[in-house]
Amino acid sequence: MQARRKSSNVLLDTALQEFYGAADEMGLDEKLVSILSHSERRIHVSIPVEMDDGSVNVFDGYRVQHSTALGPSKGGIRFDSEVDMDECEALAMLMTWKCSLAGIPYGGGKGGVCCDPLNLSKKEKEKISRTYGARIEPIVGNWSDVPAPDMNTSGQEMVWIMDTISKMRGKLEPSLLTGKPIKYWGSQGRNEATGRGVATCGLEFMKVLDKNPDDVTAAVQGFGNVGSYTAKCLNEAGVKVVAISDITGSYYSENGINIRRAFEAIHSHPKKLLEGFEKVGNCEKIDNVLFADAEFLFPCARDGVLNRDTAGSVKAKYIVEGANGPITPDGDKILDDKGVLIIPDFLANSGGVIGSYFEWAQNLQGEFWPEEEYNNKLMNIMKGNFRLVWDYAEAKHLKMRRAATMAAIQRVADVLEMRGIFL
Ligand code: NAD
């Protein structure tokens, strides 16, 4: 038996240990455990860029393909000063499980460039994107590896990368990556997809708990892409969203936050923040949205917010993880001891990657779906996936996180066995 991997990188080690734990509980064949604990391909590229002041900086770029057992690897490209190979590998592995659980024909990948995006001009970002794109060109493609935006990248970076690779190949390659702007091969509905999926999961959760959304209160941390649309979709379904937040603070109203007004507030703020919302939103500022008096909590801001210092003060009985990794292992234990039920991130926020799959499918066929069609398909898949994990967890007496991981690993393992061990 091959020795099991450990990593000094916390993110990678957590991903590996969660995988080993689930694999042991399932009794997964040790050969498959060895294969799936390693990534198929990890590449490190250098990206020389002539900066605006005439100097040259060489940035480090990465792309990891954890598994292509189910299909082309799928995962974002982030620009961040903490990006390294281990981080990309951990996130690529999580993408394998997320895509598997979502039931879409993708494996898992992740990439990024180590840089400080806040101190780069638009021109410098364009050069980084294009050179990174050229460097990873040999391993990306609509049937091999399909990147997407991630932290500090957007449709603009995707267009630069797609344009570069299309010109290198001498043909337009729109389906080579997703997250493109709607006016250029992007998809209606994609912007809201992750939040809509999180809310759909939350509403299914209420259904199995026999709760009427009209009687439910919720708090949502983060009012960016995921949090704002989660709050909006919950609200539209009748849920009273009593607290919202962003980096400027937490805002509470016992009678429910006016979500439409919150959208107006961020759209009229130069940095798209809720700053000053207590004045126009008829609500009060509170210390921390995570401790708000609400039955359901949707952490949709960032990782690690529910940890050994904060988890004990949570009042909610149910948590739906909209962000990636909002609960640390310590936080998980504390919440579990309190009897809090948690829907894990890679189930709850998979609406984003399911939406990316819809974009890819449209691009491959040269089709453009109406938004309603996109939203209905997304919600149907999310509801089905929630039920699948809920029933699996009930049948095997497991927590949702473990059940979701096991169901995801099982599909990849089954296909690996079918395809055989070759490359
Ligand atoms: P975003 O940058 O659009 O929004 C983040 C929000 O969180 C902002 O409102 C910001 O002010 C707030 N925030 C940041 N730190 C905070 C803190 N400490 N306390 C309170 N609020 C804070 O990002 P996003 O795209 O909404 O992503 C949020 C999370 O969801 C991330 O973990 C991301 O990895 C995950 N995610 C995003 C998508 C997607 O499609 N955007 C898909 C899957 C997972």
Coordinates of C-alpha atoms and ligand atoms in Angstrom, one line a residue:
M1 CA 0.0 0.0 0.0
Q2 CA 1.4 3.4 -1.0
A3 CA 1.9 5.8 1.9
R4 CA -0.8 8.3 2.2
R5 CA -0.1 11.9 1.4
K6 CA 0.2 14.7 3.9
S7 CA 0.8 18.4 3.1
S8 CA 2.1 21.3 5.1
N9 CA -0.4 23.5 3.2
V10 CA -3.5 23.6 5.4
L11 CA -6.0 23.8 2.4
L12 CA -4.4 20.8 0.6
D13 CA -4.0 18.8 3.8
T14 CA -7.7 19.4 4.7
A15 CA -8.8 18.3 1.3
L16 CA -6.6 15.2 1.4
Q17 CA -7.7 14.2 4.9
E18 CA -11.4 14.7 4.1
F19 CA -10.9 12.5 1.0
Y20 CA -9.1 9.7 3.0
G21 CA -11.8 9.8 5.7
A22 CA -14.6 9.5 3.2
A23 CA -12.7 6.8 1.2
D24 CA -12.2 4.7 4.4
E25 CA -15.8 5.0 5.4
M26 CA -16.8 3.8 1.9
G27 CA -14.3 1.0 1.9
L28 CA -12.8 2.4 -1.4
D29 CA -10.3 0.2 -3.0
E30 CA -6.8 1.3 -2.0
K31 CA -5.7 1.5 -5.7
L32 CA -8.4 4.1 -6.3
V33 CA -7.5 5.9 -3.1
S34 CA -3.9 6.2 -4.4
I35 CA -4.9 7.4 -7.8
L36 CA -7.5 10.0 -6.6
S37 CA -5.2 11.4 -3.9
H38 CA -2.9 12.6 -6.7
S39 CA -3.5 15.1 -9.5
E40 CA -3.2 14.0 -13.1
R41 CA -1.3 17.0 -14.1
R42 CA 0.3 20.1 -12.4
I43 CA 2.0 22.7 -14.4
H44 CA 4.0 25.7 -13.3
V45 CA 4.6 28.4 -15.9
S46 CA 6.5 31.7 -15.8
I47 CA 4.8 34.8 -17.1
P48 CA 7.2 37.6 -18.1
V49 CA 5.4 41.0 -18.3
E50 CA 6.7 44.4 -19.3
M51 CA 5.1 46.6 -16.7
D52 CA 3.8 50.1 -17.4
D53 CA 7.1 51.7 -16.0
G54 CA 9.2 49.7 -18.5
S55 CA 10.5 47.1 -15.9
V56 CA 10.0 43.4 -16.4
N57 CA 8.2 41.2 -13.8
V58 CA 8.1 37.5 -14.1
F59 CA 5.0 36.1 -12.4
D60 CA 4.4 32.5 -11.4
G61 CA 1.3 30.8 -12.9
Y62 CA -0.2 27.4 -12.3
R63 CA -2.8 25.0 -13.7
V64 CA -3.7 21.7 -12.0
Q65 CA -5.9 19.0 -13.4
H66 CA -6.9 16.8 -10.6
S67 CA -9.0 14.3 -12.5
T68 CA -10.4 14.0 -16.0
A69 CA -12.1 10.7 -15.2
L70 CA -15.6 12.1 -15.8
G71 CA -14.8 14.7 -18.5
P72 CA -12.7 17.8 -19.2
S73 CA -11.3 19.3 -16.0
K74 CA -13.2 22.3 -14.9
G75 CA -12.2 25.1 -12.5
G76 CA -11.4 28.7 -12.2
I77 CA -8.3 30.9 -12.7
R78 CA -7.6 33.2 -9.8
F79 CA -5.3 36.2 -9.6
D80 CA -4.1 36.5 -6.0
S81 CA -0.9 37.0 -4.0
E82 CA -1.3 33.7 -2.2
V83 CA -1.8 31.4 -5.2
D84 CA 0.6 28.5 -5.3
M85 CA 0.6 24.9 -6.6
D86 CA -0.7 23.4 -3.3
E87 CA -3.7 25.8 -3.2
C88 CA -4.5 25.0 -6.8
E89 CA -4.2 21.3 -6.2
A90 CA -6.5 21.4 -3.2
L91 CA -9.1 23.5 -5.1
A92 CA -8.8 21.2 -8.1
M93 CA -9.6 18.2 -6.0
L94 CA -12.7 19.9 -4.6
M95 CA -13.8 20.7 -8.1
T96 CA -13.6 17.0 -9.0
W97 CA -16.0 16.2 -6.2
K98 CA -18.2 19.3 -6.9
C99 CA -18.7 18.4 -10.6
S100 CA -19.2 14.7 -9.8
L101 CA -21.9 15.5 -7.2
A102 CA -23.5 18.0 -9.6
G103 CA -23.9 15.1 -12.1
I104 CA -22.2 17.1 -14.9
P105 CA -19.6 15.6 -17.3
Y106 CA -16.6 17.4 -15.9
G107 CA -13.5 16.6 -13.9
G108 CA -11.7 19.0 -11.6
G109 CA -9.1 21.6 -12.3
K110 CA -7.9 25.0 -10.9
G111 CA -5.3 27.6 -11.9
G112 CA -4.0 30.9 -11.1
V113 CA -1.3 33.6 -11.2
C114 CA 0.5 34.8 -8.1
C115 CA 0.1 38.6 -8.4
D116 CA -1.4 41.5 -6.5
P117 CA -4.3 42.4 -8.7
L118 CA -5.1 45.7 -6.8
N119 CA -1.7 47.1 -7.9
L120 CA -1.9 46.2 -11.6
S121 CA -3.2 48.4 -14.3
K122 CA -5.7 47.1 -16.9
K123 CA -2.9 46.8 -19.5
E124 CA -0.7 44.8 -17.1
K125 CA -3.6 42.5 -16.3
E126 CA -4.2 42.0 -20.0
K127 CA -0.6 41.1 -20.6
I128 CA -0.6 38.6 -17.6
S129 CA -3.9 37.0 -18.9
R130 CA -2.7 36.7 -22.5
T131 CA 0.8 35.3 -21.6
Y132 CA -0.7 32.9 -19.0
G133 CA -3.2 31.8 -21.7
A134 CA -0.4 31.2 -24.2
R135 CA 1.6 29.2 -21.6
I136 CA -1.3 26.9 -20.7
E137 CA -2.6 26.6 -24.3
P138 CA -1.2 23.1 -24.8
I139 CA -3.3 21.6 -22.0
V140 CA -6.6 23.6 -22.2
G141 CA -9.5 23.0 -24.7
N142 CA -13.2 22.3 -24.8
W143 CA -12.6 18.6 -24.4
S144 CA -9.6 18.7 -22.1
D145 CA -9.7 21.5 -19.6
V146 CA -12.2 24.3 -19.4
P147 CA -11.2 27.2 -17.1
A148 CA -13.5 29.9 -15.7
P149 CA -13.2 33.1 -13.7
D150 CA -12.3 32.9 -10.0
M151 CA -11.0 35.3 -7.3
N152 CA -10.1 38.6 -8.9
T153 CA -10.8 37.5 -12.5
S154 CA -13.9 38.2 -14.6
G155 CA -15.3 37.9 -18.0
Q156 CA -12.7 40.3 -19.3
E157 CA -9.8 38.1 -18.4
M158 CA -11.6 35.1 -19.9
V159 CA -12.0 37.1 -23.2
W160 CA -8.3 38.0 -23.3
I161 CA -7.3 34.3 -22.7
M162 CA -9.8 33.0 -25.2
D163 CA -8.8 35.6 -27.8
T164 CA -5.1 34.7 -27.4
I165 CA -5.7 30.9 -27.7
S166 CA -8.1 31.3 -30.6
K167 CA -5.5 33.4 -32.5
M168 CA -2.8 30.8 -31.7
R169 CA -5.0 28.0 -33.0
G170 CA -6.3 30.0 -36.0
K171 CA -9.9 29.4 -35.1
L172 CA -12.5 30.8 -32.7
E173 CA -12.7 28.6 -29.5
P174 CA -15.6 30.0 -27.5
S175 CA -16.3 26.8 -25.5
L176 CA -12.7 26.6 -24.3
L177 CA -13.6 28.5 -21.2
T178 CA -16.7 29.8 -19.4
G179 CA -17.8 32.9 -17.5
K180 CA -17.6 35.0 -20.6
P181 CA -19.6 38.3 -20.8
I182 CA -23.2 37.9 -22.1
K183 CA -22.5 40.0 -25.1
Y184 CA -19.6 37.7 -26.2
W185 CA -20.6 34.0 -26.0
G186 CA -21.6 34.2 -22.3
S187 CA -24.9 33.0 -21.0
Q188 CA -28.1 34.6 -19.7
G189 CA -28.6 33.5 -16.1
R190 CA -24.9 32.8 -15.3
N191 CA -24.5 35.9 -13.1
E192 CA -27.2 34.8 -10.7
A193 CA -26.6 31.1 -11.0
T194 CA -24.5 30.4 -7.9
G195 CA -26.8 32.5 -5.6
R196 CA -29.9 31.0 -7.2
G197 CA -28.5 27.5 -6.6
V198 CA -27.7 28.3 -2.9
A199 CA -31.2 29.6 -2.4
T200 CA -32.7 26.6 -4.2
C201 CA -30.7 24.3 -1.8
G202 CA -31.9 26.3 1.2
L203 CA -35.5 26.0 0.0
E204 CA -35.2 22.3 -0.5
F205 CA -33.7 22.0 3.0
M206 CA -36.8 23.8 4.4
K207 CA -39.0 21.4 2.5
V208 CA -37.4 18.3 4.0
L209 CA -37.6 20.0 7.4
D210 CA -41.3 20.6 6.8
K211 CA -40.9 24.4 7.1
N212 CA -42.9 26.9 5.1
P213 CA -40.5 29.6 3.6
D214 CA -43.0 32.3 4.7
D215 CA -42.3 31.4 8.3
V216 CA -38.6 31.2 8.0
T217 CA -36.0 33.9 8.9
A218 CA -32.5 34.0 7.4
A219 CA -29.2 35.8 7.7
V220 CA -26.9 36.1 4.7
Q221 CA -23.2 37.0 5.1
G222 CA -21.7 38.7 2.0
F223 CA -23.5 40.9 -0.5
G224 CA -21.3 40.2 -3.5
N225 CA -22.2 37.9 -6.4
V226 CA -23.2 34.9 -4.3
G227 CA -24.7 36.6 -1.2
S228 CA -26.8 39.2 -3.0
Y229 CA -28.6 36.7 -5.3
T230 CA -29.0 34.2 -2.5
A231 CA -30.8 36.9 -0.5
K232 CA -32.8 38.0 -3.5
C233 CA -34.0 34.5 -4.4
L234 CA -34.8 33.6 -0.8
N235 CA -36.7 36.7 -0.4
E236 CA -38.7 36.1 -3.7
A237 CA -39.6 32.7 -2.3
G238 CA -41.1 34.3 0.9
V239 CA -38.2 33.9 3.3
K240 CA -37.8 36.9 5.6
V241 CA -34.1 37.9 5.3
V242 CA -33.5 39.7 8.6
A243 CA -29.7 40.3 8.2
I244 CA -27.2 41.0 5.4
S245 CA -23.6 42.1 5.4
D246 CA -20.5 43.0 3.5
I247 CA -17.0 44.3 4.5
T248 CA -18.6 47.5 5.7
G249 CA -20.6 45.7 8.4
S250 CA -23.8 43.8 9.2
Y251 CA -27.3 45.2 8.8
Y252 CA -30.4 43.9 10.7
S253 CA -34.1 44.4 10.6
E254 CA -36.5 42.3 12.6
N255 CA -39.2 43.0 9.9
G256 CA -37.0 41.9 7.1
I257 CA -34.4 43.7 5.0
N258 CA -35.7 45.4 1.9
I259 CA -33.5 43.4 -0.6
R260 CA -34.5 45.6 -3.6
R261 CA -33.2 48.6 -1.7
A262 CA -30.0 46.8 -0.8
F263 CA -29.4 46.2 -4.5
E264 CA -30.1 49.9 -5.2
A265 CA -27.6 50.8 -2.4
I266 CA -24.7 48.8 -3.8
H267 CA -25.4 49.9 -7.4
S268 CA -25.3 53.6 -6.3
H269 CA -22.1 53.1 -4.3
P270 CA -18.8 53.7 -6.2
K271 CA -17.3 50.5 -4.8
K272 CA -20.5 48.4 -4.8
L273 CA -20.7 48.3 -1.0
L274 CA -23.6 48.5 1.5
E275 CA -21.9 51.4 3.4
G276 CA -24.5 53.7 5.0
F277 CA -27.3 51.2 4.2
E278 CA -28.7 51.5 7.8
K279 CA -29.9 55.0 6.8
V280 CA -31.6 54.2 3.6
G281 CA -32.6 50.6 4.4
N282 CA -34.6 51.3 7.6
C283 CA -32.5 48.9 9.6
E284 CA -29.8 48.9 12.3
K285 CA -26.1 47.9 12.3
I286 CA -25.3 44.9 14.4
D287 CA -21.9 43.4 15.4
N288 CA -21.8 40.3 13.3
V289 CA -24.3 38.8 10.8
L290 CA -23.1 35.4 11.8
F291 CA -24.7 35.8 15.3
A292 CA -27.9 37.3 14.1
D293 CA -31.2 36.1 15.4
A294 CA -32.3 34.0 12.4
E295 CA -33.2 30.3 11.9
F296 CA -31.1 29.8 8.8
L297 CA -27.6 31.2 8.1
F298 CA -26.1 31.5 4.7
P299 CA -22.4 32.3 4.9
C300 CA -21.7 33.6 1.4
A301 CA -18.6 35.8 1.8
R302 CA -15.4 33.9 2.3
D303 CA -13.6 30.9 3.8
G304 CA -12.9 30.2 7.5
V305 CA -15.4 32.7 9.0
L306 CA -17.1 30.1 11.3
N307 CA -14.2 28.9 13.3
R308 CA -13.2 28.1 16.9
D309 CA -13.7 31.7 17.9
T310 CA -17.0 32.4 16.2
A311 CA -18.9 29.1 15.8
G312 CA -20.0 28.9 19.5
S313 CA -22.0 32.2 19.1
V314 CA -24.1 31.2 16.1
K315 CA -27.8 31.2 16.9
A316 CA -29.0 29.7 13.6
K317 CA -30.1 26.0 13.7
Y318 CA -29.4 25.4 10.0
I319 CA -26.5 26.6 7.8
V320 CA -26.2 26.5 4.0
E321 CA -22.6 27.1 2.9
G322 CA -22.7 29.6 0.0
A323 CA -19.0 30.4 0.1
N324 CA -16.2 27.9 -0.4
G325 CA -15.0 26.5 3.0
P326 CA -16.8 29.1 5.3
I327 CA -16.5 26.6 8.2
T328 CA -13.2 25.4 9.5
P329 CA -12.8 21.8 10.9
D330 CA -12.8 23.3 14.5
G331 CA -15.9 25.3 13.7
D332 CA -17.6 22.2 12.2
K333 CA -17.1 20.3 15.4
I334 CA -18.5 23.1 17.6
L335 CA -21.5 23.5 15.4
D336 CA -22.1 19.7 15.3
D337 CA -22.0 19.5 19.1
K338 CA -24.7 22.3 19.1
G339 CA -26.8 20.2 16.8
V340 CA -26.6 22.6 13.9
L341 CA -27.4 21.0 10.5
I342 CA -25.1 22.0 7.7
I343 CA -25.4 21.8 3.9
P344 CA -21.9 21.7 2.5
D345 CA -20.4 24.1 0.0
F346 CA -19.8 21.8 -2.8
L347 CA -23.4 20.9 -2.9
A348 CA -24.9 24.3 -2.0
N349 CA -22.8 26.5 -4.3
S350 CA -22.6 24.1 -7.3
G351 CA -25.1 26.3 -9.2
G352 CA -22.0 28.2 -10.5
V353 CA -20.4 25.2 -12.1
I354 CA -23.7 23.8 -13.4
G355 CA -24.3 27.2 -15.0
S356 CA -20.8 27.0 -16.5
Y357 CA -21.7 23.6 -18.0
F358 CA -24.8 25.2 -19.5
E359 CA -22.7 27.9 -21.1
W360 CA -20.2 25.3 -22.5
A361 CA -23.1 23.2 -23.8
Q362 CA -24.7 26.2 -25.6
N363 CA -21.3 27.3 -27.0
L364 CA -20.6 23.8 -28.4
Q365 CA -24.0 23.9 -30.2
G366 CA -23.9 27.5 -31.2
E367 CA -27.1 28.0 -29.2
F368 CA -28.3 30.8 -26.9
W369 CA -31.0 29.8 -24.3
P370 CA -33.5 32.2 -22.9
E371 CA -32.9 33.0 -19.2
E372 CA -36.0 31.2 -18.0
E373 CA -34.9 28.0 -19.6
Y374 CA -31.5 28.3 -18.0
N375 CA -33.0 29.1 -14.6
N376 CA -35.5 26.2 -14.7
K377 CA -32.9 23.7 -15.7
L378 CA -30.5 24.9 -13.0
M379 CA -33.2 24.7 -10.2
N380 CA -34.3 21.3 -11.3
I381 CA -30.8 19.9 -11.2
M382 CA -30.1 21.6 -7.8
K383 CA -33.3 20.1 -6.3
G384 CA -32.5 16.7 -7.6
N385 CA -28.9 16.8 -6.2
F386 CA -30.1 18.0 -2.9
R387 CA -32.6 15.1 -2.6
L388 CA -29.9 12.6 -3.7
V389 CA -27.5 13.7 -0.9
W390 CA -30.3 14.0 1.7
D391 CA -31.6 10.5 1.0
Y392 CA -28.1 9.1 0.9
A393 CA -27.3 10.7 4.2
E394 CA -30.6 9.5 5.8
A395 CA -30.1 6.0 4.5
K396 CA -26.5 5.7 5.8
H397 CA -27.0 7.8 8.9
L398 CA -24.4 10.3 7.8
K399 CA -23.9 14.1 8.1
M400 CA -24.6 15.9 4.8
R401 CA -20.9 16.8 4.3
R402 CA -19.7 13.3 4.5
A403 CA -22.6 11.9 2.5
A404 CA -22.0 14.5 -0.3
T405 CA -18.2 13.6 -0.4
M406 CA -18.9 9.9 -0.5
A407 CA -21.6 10.2 -3.2
A408 CA -19.2 12.4 -5.3
I409 CA -16.2 10.0 -4.8
Q410 CA -18.3 7.0 -5.7
R411 CA -19.2 8.3 -9.1
V412 CA -15.6 9.1 -10.0
A413 CA -14.4 5.8 -8.6
D414 CA -17.1 3.9 -10.7
V415 CA -16.0 5.6 -13.9
L416 CA -12.3 5.1 -13.1
E417 CA -12.9 1.4 -12.8
M418 CA -15.0 1.4 -16.0
R419 CA -12.3 3.2 -17.9
G420 CA -9.4 1.3 -16.4
I421 CA -6.1 2.4 -15.0
F422 CA -3.9 3.5 -17.9
L423 CA -3.0 7.2 -17.8
Ligands
NAD1 P1 -17.6 38.7 -4.2 O1 -16.3 39.3 -4.1 O2 -18.6 39.0 -5.3 O3 -18.4 39.0 -2.8 C1 -17.9 38.7 -1.5 C2 -18.7 39.5 -0.5 O4 -18.3 39.2 0.8 C3 -18.6 41.0 -0.6 O5 -19.9 41.6 -0.3 C4 -17.6 41.4 0.5 O6 -17.8 42.7 0.9 C5 -18.0 40.4 1.5 N1 -17.0 40.1 2.5 C6 -15.7 39.8 2.3 N2 -15.1 39.5 3.4 C7 -16.0 39.6 4.4 C8 -16.0 39.5 5.8 N3 -14.9 39.1 6.4 N4 -17.2 39.7 6.4 C9 -18.3 40.0 5.8 N5 -18.4 40.2 4.5 C10 -17.2 40.0 3.8 O7 -17.4 37.1 -4.1 P2 -18.4 36.0 -4.6 O8 -18.2 35.7 -6.0 O9 -19.8 36.3 -4.1 O10 -17.9 34.7 -3.8 C11 -18.1 34.6 -2.4 C12 -17.7 33.1 -2.0 O11 -18.4 32.2 -2.8 C13 -16.3 32.8 -2.2 O12 -15.9 31.9 -1.1 C14 -16.2 32.1 -3.5 O13 -15.1 31.2 -3.6 C15 -17.5 31.3 -3.4 N6 -18.1 30.9 -4.7 C16 -18.4 31.8 -5.7 C17 -19.0 31.4 -6.9 C18 -19.4 32.4 -7.9 O14 -19.9 32.0 -9.0 N7 -19.1 33.7 -7.8 C19 -19.2 30.0 -7.1 C20 -18.9 29.1 -6.1 C21 -18.3 29.6 -4.9

